[in-house]
Coordinates of C-alpha atoms and ligand atoms in Angstrom, one line a residue:
X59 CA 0.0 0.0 0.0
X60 CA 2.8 2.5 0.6
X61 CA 4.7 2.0 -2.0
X62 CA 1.5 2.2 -4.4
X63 CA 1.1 5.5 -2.5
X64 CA 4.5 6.9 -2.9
X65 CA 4.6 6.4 -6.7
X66 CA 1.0 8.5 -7.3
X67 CA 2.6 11.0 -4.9
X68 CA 5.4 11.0 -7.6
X69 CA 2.8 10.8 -10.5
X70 CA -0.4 13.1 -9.4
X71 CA -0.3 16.8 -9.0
X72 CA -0.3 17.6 -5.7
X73 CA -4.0 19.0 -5.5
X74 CA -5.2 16.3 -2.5
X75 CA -4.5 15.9 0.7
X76 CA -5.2 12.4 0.8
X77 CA -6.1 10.0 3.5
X78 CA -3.4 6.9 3.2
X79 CA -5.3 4.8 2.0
X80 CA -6.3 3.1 -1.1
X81 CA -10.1 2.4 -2.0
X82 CA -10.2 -0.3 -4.1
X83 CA -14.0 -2.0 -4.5
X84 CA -17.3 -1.4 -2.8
X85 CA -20.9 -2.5 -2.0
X86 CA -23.9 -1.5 -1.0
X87 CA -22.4 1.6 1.6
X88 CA -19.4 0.0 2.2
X89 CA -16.2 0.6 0.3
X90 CA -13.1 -1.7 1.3
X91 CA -8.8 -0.7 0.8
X92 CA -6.1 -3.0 -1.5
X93 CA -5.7 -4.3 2.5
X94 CA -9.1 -5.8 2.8
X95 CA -9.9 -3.5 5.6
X96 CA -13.9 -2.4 5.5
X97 CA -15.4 1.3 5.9
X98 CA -19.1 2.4 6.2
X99 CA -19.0 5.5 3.6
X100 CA -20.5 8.1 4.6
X101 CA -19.3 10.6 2.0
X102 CA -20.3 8.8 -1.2
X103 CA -17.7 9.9 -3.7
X104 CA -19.1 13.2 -2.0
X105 CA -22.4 12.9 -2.6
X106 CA -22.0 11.2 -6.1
X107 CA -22.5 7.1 -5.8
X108 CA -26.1 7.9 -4.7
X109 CA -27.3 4.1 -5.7
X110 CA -24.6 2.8 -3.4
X111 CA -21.9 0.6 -4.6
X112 CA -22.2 -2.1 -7.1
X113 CA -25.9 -1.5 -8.0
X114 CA -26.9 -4.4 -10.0
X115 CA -29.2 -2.1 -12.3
X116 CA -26.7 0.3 -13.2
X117 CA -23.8 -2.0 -13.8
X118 CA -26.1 -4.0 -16.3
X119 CA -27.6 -1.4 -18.0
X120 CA -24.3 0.0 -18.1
X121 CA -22.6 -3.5 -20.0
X122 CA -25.2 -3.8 -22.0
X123 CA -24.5 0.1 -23.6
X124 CA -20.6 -0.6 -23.3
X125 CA -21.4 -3.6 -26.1
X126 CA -23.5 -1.5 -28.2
X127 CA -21.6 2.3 -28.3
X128 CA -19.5 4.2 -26.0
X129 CA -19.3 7.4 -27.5
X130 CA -20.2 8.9 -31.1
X131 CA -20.0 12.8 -30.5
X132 CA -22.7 15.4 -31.0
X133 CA -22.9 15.5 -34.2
X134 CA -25.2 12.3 -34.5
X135 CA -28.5 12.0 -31.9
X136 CA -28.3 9.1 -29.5
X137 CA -31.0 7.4 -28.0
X138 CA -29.6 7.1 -24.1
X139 CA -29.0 11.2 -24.2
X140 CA -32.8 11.8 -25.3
X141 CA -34.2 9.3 -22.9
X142 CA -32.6 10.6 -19.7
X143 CA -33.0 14.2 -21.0
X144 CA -37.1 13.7 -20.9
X145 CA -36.7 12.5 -17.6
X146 CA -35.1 15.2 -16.1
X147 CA -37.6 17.4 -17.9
X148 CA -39.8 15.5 -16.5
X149 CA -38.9 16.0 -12.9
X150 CA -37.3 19.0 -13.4
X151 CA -40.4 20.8 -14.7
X152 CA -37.9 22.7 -17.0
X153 CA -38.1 22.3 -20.8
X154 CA -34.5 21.9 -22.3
X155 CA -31.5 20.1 -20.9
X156 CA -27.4 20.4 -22.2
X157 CA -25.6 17.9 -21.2
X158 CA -21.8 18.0 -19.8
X159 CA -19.7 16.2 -17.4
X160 CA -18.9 17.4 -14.2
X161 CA -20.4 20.1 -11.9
X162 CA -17.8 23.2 -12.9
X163 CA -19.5 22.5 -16.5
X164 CA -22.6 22.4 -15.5
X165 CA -22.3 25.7 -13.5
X166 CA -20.0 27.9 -17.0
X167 CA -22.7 26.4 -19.4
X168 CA -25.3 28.0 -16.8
X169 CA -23.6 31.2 -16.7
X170 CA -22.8 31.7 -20.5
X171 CA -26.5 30.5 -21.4
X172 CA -27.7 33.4 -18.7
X173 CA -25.4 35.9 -20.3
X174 CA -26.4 34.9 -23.9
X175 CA -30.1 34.8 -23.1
X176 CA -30.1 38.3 -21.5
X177 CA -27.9 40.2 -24.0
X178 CA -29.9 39.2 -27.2
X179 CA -33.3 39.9 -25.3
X180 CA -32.6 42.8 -22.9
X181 CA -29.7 44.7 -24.1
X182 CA -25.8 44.1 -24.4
X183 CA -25.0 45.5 -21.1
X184 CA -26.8 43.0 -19.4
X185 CA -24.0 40.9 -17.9
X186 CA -23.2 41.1 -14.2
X187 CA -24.3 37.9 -12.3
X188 CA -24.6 38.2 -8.9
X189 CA -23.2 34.9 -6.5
X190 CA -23.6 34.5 -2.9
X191 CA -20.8 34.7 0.0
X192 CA -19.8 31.4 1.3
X193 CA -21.0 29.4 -2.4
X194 CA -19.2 27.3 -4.2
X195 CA -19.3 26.3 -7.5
X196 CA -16.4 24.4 -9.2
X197 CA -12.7 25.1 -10.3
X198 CA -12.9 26.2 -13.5
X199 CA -12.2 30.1 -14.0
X200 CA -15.8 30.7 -14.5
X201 CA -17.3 28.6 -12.0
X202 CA -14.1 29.7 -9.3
X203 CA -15.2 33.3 -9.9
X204 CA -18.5 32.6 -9.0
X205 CA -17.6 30.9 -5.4
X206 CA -18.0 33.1 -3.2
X207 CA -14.7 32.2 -1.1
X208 CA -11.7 33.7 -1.3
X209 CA -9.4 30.5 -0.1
X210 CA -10.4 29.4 -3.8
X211 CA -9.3 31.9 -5.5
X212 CA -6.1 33.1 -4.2
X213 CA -3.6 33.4 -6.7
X214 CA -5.0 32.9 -9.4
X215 CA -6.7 36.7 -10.4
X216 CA -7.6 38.4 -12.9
X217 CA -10.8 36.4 -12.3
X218 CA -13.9 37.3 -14.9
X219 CA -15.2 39.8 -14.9
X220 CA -18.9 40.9 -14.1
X221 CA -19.6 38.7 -10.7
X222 CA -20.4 40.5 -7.7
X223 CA -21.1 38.9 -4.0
X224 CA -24.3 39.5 -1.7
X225 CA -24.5 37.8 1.6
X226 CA -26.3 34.4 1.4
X227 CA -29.7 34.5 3.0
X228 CA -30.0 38.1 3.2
X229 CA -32.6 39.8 0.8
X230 CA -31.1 43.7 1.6
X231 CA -27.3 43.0 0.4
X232 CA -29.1 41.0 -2.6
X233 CA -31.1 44.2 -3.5
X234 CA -28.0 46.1 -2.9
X235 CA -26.2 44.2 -5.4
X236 CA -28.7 44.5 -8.0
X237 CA -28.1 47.2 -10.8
X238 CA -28.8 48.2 -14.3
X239 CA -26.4 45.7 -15.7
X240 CA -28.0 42.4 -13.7
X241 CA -28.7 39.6 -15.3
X242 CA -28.6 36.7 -13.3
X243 CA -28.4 35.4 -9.8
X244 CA -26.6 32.0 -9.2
X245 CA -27.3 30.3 -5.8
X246 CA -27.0 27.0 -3.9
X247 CA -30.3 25.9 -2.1
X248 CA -28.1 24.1 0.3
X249 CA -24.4 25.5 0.3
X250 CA -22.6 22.4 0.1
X251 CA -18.8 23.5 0.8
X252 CA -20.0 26.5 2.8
X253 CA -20.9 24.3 5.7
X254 CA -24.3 22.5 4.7
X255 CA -26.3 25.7 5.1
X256 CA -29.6 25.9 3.9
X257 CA -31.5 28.7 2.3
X258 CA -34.6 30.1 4.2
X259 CA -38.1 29.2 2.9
X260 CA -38.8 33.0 2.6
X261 CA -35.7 33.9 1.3
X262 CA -35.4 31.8 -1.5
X263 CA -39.6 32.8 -2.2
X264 CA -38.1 36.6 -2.0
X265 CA -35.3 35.8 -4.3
X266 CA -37.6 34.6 -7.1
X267 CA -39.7 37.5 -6.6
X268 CA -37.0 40.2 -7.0
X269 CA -35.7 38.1 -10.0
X270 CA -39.2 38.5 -12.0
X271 CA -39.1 42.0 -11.2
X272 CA -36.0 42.9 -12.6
X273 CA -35.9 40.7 -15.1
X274 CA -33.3 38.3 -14.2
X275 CA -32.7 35.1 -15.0
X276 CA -32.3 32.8 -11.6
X277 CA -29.8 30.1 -11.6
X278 CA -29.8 27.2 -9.0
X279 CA -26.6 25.2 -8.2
X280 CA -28.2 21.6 -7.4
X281 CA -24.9 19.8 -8.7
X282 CA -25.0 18.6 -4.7
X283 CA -28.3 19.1 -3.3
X284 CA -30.3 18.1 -6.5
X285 CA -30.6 14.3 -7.6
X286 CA -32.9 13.2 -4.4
X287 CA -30.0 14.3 -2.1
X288 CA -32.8 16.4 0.0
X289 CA -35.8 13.5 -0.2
X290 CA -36.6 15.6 -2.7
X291 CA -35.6 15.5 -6.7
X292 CA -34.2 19.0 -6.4
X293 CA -34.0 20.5 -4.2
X294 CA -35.9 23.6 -4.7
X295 CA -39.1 21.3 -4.8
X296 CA -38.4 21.3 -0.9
X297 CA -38.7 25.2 -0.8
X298 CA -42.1 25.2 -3.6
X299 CA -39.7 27.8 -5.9
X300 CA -38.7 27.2 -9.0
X301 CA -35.2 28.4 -11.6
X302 CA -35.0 29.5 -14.8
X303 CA -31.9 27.4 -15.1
X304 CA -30.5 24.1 -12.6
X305 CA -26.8 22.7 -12.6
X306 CA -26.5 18.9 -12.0
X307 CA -23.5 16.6 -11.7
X308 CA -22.4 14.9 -8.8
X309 CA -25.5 12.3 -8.1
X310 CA -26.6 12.3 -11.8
X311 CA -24.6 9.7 -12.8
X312 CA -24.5 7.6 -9.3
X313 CA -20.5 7.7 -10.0
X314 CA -20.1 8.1 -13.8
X315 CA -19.0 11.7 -14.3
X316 CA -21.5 13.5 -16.2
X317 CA -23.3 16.8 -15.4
X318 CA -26.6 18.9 -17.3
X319 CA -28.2 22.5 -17.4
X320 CA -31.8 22.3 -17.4
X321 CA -34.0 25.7 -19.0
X322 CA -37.0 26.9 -18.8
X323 CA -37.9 27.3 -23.0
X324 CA -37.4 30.7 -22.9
X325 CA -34.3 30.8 -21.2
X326 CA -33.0 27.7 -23.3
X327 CA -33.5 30.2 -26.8
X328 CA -30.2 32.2 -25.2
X329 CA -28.5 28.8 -26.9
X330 CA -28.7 28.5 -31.1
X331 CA -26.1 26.3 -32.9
X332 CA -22.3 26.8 -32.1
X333 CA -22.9 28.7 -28.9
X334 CA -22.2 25.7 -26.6
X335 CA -20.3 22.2 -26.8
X336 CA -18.9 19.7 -25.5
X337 CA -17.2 16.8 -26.8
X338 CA -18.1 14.4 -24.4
X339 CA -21.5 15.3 -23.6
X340 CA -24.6 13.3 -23.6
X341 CA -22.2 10.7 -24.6
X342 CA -24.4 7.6 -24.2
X343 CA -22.7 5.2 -22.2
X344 CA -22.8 8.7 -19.3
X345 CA -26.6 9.0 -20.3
X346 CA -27.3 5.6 -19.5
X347 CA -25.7 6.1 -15.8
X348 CA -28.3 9.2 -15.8
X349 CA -31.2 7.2 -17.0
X350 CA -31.0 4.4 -14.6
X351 CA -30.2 6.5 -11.9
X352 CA -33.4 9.0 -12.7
X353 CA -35.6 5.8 -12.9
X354 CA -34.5 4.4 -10.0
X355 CA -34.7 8.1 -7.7
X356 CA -38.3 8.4 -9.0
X357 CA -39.5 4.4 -7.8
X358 CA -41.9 5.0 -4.9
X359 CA -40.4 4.6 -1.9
X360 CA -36.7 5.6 -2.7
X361 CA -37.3 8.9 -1.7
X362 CA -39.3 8.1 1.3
X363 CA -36.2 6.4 2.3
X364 CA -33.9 9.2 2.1
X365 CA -36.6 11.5 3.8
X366 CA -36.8 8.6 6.9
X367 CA -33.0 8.0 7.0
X368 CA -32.9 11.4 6.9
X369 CA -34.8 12.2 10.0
X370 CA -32.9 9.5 12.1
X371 CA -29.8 10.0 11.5
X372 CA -30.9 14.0 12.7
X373 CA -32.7 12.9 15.3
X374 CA -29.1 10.6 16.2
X375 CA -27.0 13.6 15.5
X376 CA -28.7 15.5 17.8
X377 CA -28.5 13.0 20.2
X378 CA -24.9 13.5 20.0
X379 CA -25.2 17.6 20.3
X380 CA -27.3 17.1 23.8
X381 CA -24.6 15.0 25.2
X382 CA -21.2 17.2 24.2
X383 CA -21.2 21.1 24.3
X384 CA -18.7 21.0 21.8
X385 CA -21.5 20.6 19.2
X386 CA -23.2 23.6 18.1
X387 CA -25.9 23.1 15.7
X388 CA -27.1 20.3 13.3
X389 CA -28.4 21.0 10.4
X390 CA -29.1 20.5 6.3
X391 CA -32.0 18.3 4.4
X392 CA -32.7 14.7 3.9
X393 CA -29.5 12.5 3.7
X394 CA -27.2 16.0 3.2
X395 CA -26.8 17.1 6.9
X396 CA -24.0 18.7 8.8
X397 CA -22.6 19.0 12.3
X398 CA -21.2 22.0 13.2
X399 CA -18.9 22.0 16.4
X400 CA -16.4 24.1 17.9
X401 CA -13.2 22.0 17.6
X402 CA -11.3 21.4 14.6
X403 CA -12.9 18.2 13.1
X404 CA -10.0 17.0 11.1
X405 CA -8.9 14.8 13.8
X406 CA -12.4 13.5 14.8
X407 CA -12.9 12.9 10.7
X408 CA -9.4 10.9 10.7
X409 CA -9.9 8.7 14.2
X410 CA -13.5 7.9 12.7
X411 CA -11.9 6.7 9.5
X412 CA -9.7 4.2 11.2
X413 CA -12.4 2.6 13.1
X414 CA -14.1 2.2 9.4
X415 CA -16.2 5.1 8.7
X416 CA -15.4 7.8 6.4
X417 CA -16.5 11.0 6.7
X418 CA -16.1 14.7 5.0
X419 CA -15.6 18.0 6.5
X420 CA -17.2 21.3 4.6
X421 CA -15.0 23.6 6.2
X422 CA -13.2 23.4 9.4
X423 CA -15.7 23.1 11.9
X424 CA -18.6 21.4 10.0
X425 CA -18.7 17.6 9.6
X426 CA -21.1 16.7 6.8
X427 CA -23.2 13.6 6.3
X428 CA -23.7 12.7 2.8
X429 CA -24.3 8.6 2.8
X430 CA -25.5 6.6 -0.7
X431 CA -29.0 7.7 -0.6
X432 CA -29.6 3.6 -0.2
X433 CA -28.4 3.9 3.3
X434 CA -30.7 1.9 6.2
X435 CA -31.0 2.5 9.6
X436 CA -28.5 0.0 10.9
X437 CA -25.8 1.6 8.7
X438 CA -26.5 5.0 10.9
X439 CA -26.5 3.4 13.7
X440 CA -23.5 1.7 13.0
X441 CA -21.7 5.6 11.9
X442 CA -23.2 7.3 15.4
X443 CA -21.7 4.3 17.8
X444 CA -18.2 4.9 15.9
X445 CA -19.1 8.8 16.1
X446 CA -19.8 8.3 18.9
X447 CA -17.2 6.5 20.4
X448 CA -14.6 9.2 18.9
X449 CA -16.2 12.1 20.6
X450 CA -16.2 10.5 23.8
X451 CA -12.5 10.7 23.6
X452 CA -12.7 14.2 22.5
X453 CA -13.9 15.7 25.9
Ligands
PLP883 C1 -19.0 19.8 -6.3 C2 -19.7 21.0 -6.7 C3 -19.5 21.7 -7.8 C4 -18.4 21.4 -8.8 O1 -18.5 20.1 -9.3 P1 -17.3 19.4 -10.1 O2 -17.9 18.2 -10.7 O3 -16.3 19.1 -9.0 O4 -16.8 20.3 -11.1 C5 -20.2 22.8 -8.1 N1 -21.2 23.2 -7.3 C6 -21.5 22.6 -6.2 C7 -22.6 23.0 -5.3 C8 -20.7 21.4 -5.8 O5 -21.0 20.8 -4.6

């Protein structure tokens, strides 16, 4: 294991921290390392392998398009990118979807769509897009400018151009923020990075209404908090308010990389031949990850589960919070919660990996919970007693 470990660290750019260890199969919500040993995963690929591991449907469905046709490019239609484009129009509510593959895609073709739409319909000078402190939205140059974080950015201005910042959840520095040149606000239901920190019901309501008024196109970031994530499909079908555009990744492919921008009609005219590619996109064997995962989000009670889970493992984190002060608040939707202390929680996150459950912190005091969405209540039970029994050594 080492020595596989020393050569990547001679290989890979050094972008990771990584844990040492090497992941090397999973099932169900367990993963296992190259040395056999076993871990309840409670990160999911960070909140990507949403079906859990090894999900018969997906792997068949997948070798079954893997026979027929891996990739053929846009230029020709294929049947995998129309089916799982209707049913994300379908669930979505929206009426035009562009597929990509990864979340930092899904977020630039959101913004450049936004600018395109607004400068043909309401004037050239229509450009600024306003983000939110605290966001985050991808690496790319685009998508980096649009985080509202300055840890991701450092060193690496000029940034573009025409993004401003208004405090998250506060409808006066939005207003502030608005000004002749407006034409789009870009927000995350849920901040995912900024600590698993939900929008307020009336706020996000406000938001849509100040949007309509001025004429704004309103962009939700769901690449973490979309795809059932919530109990929900999106996750603004939790808060009743509806975009003009959603980014997706992350869940949408349960594990294989592919991301979309879903339109309302309107919005989707901003795009006409040669405005937007990509060369990978809606590439079929992707599409087919998208369609079985779609189809198996939208079975009965596979929301109900996440929704249940969901609710346990709060009312278990909070269980948790009564018994050590050094927890301060728990928090977040469905199976995307996080527990906010007032400790560093890099050493809790490492001590509750070696007893065989991994977790992810979203900052440096937040530990978030983001299990496959397939996750059972002996699983969370299982995380809290080994959660548990690392904060008891914490006091
Ligand atoms: C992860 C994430 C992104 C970026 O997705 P990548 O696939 O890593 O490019 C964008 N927005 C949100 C909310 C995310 O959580």
């Amino acid at each position: 294991m080492e020595q596989l470990i020393n050569k990547g660290k001679e290989l890979l750019m050094n972008t990771y921290a990584q844990f040492p260890i090497v992941i090397e199969k999973g099932e169900g919500v367990k993963v296992y390392d190259n040395k056999g040993n076993e871990y309840l995963d409670f990160v999911a690929g960070i909140a990507v392998n949403c079906l859990g591991y090894k999900n018969d449907k997906l792997i068949a469905a997948l070798k079954q398009q893997l026979e027929k046709l891996i990739h053929c490019s846009n230029l020709y239609w294929n049947e995998p990118a129309i089916e799982a484009a209707e049913l994300l129009v379908e669930h979505s509510k929206l009426d035009k979807v562009f597929f990509c593959n990864s979340g930092a895609e899904a977020i630039e073709g959101s913004l450049k769509l936004a600018r395109k739409y607004a400068k043909k319909n309401l004037g050239d000078n229509k450009n600024e897009i306003i983000t939110m402190k605290n966001s985050f939205h991808g690496r790319t140059y685009g998508a980096v400018t649009a985080t509202g974080q300055l840890k991701y950015q450092k060193g690496l201005d000029p940034l573009l151009p025409g993004v401003k910042y208004a405090e998250f959840n506060n409808i006066e520095s939005l207003l502030q923020a608005i000004d002749y040149n407006t034409c789009a606000v870009l927000l995350e239901p849920i901040q995912g990075e900024g600590g698993i920190r939900p929008a307020n019901k009336e706020y996000l309501k406000q938001v849509r209404d100040i949007c309509d008024m001025n004429n704004l196109v309103l962009i939700f970031d769901e690449v973490q908090c979309g795809m059932g994530r919530t109990g929900e499909m999106f996750a603004y079908q939790l808060y009743d308010v509806k975009p003009d555009i959603v980014a997706l990744a992350k869940g949408l492919g349960s594990g294989v990389p592919i991301g979309a921008v879903i339109a309302n009609e309107e919005i989707a005219k901003g795009f006409n031949p040669g405005d937007h590619a990509s060369t990978f996109g809606g590439n079929p064997l992707a599409c087919t990850a998208a369609k079985v995962v779609l189809e198996e989000i939208s079975k009965n009670d596979f929301l109900d589960n996440v929704k249940e889970q969901g609710n346990y493992l709060t009312k278990k984190l909070n269980e948790l919070k009564d018994k050590y002060e050094f927890i301060t608040d728990v928090r977040g939707h469905g199976l995307m919660k996080g527990m906010e202390m007032n400790i560093p929680v890099k050493d809790v996150i490492k001590k509750c990996m070696e007893k065989g459950l991994l977790l992810v912190g979203s900052g440096e005091r937040i530990i978030r919970f983001v299990p496959p969405l397939i996750v059972k209540k002996d699983d969370i039970d299982s995380a809290i007693a080994i959660l548990g029994s690392v904060l008891e050594g914490e006091i």
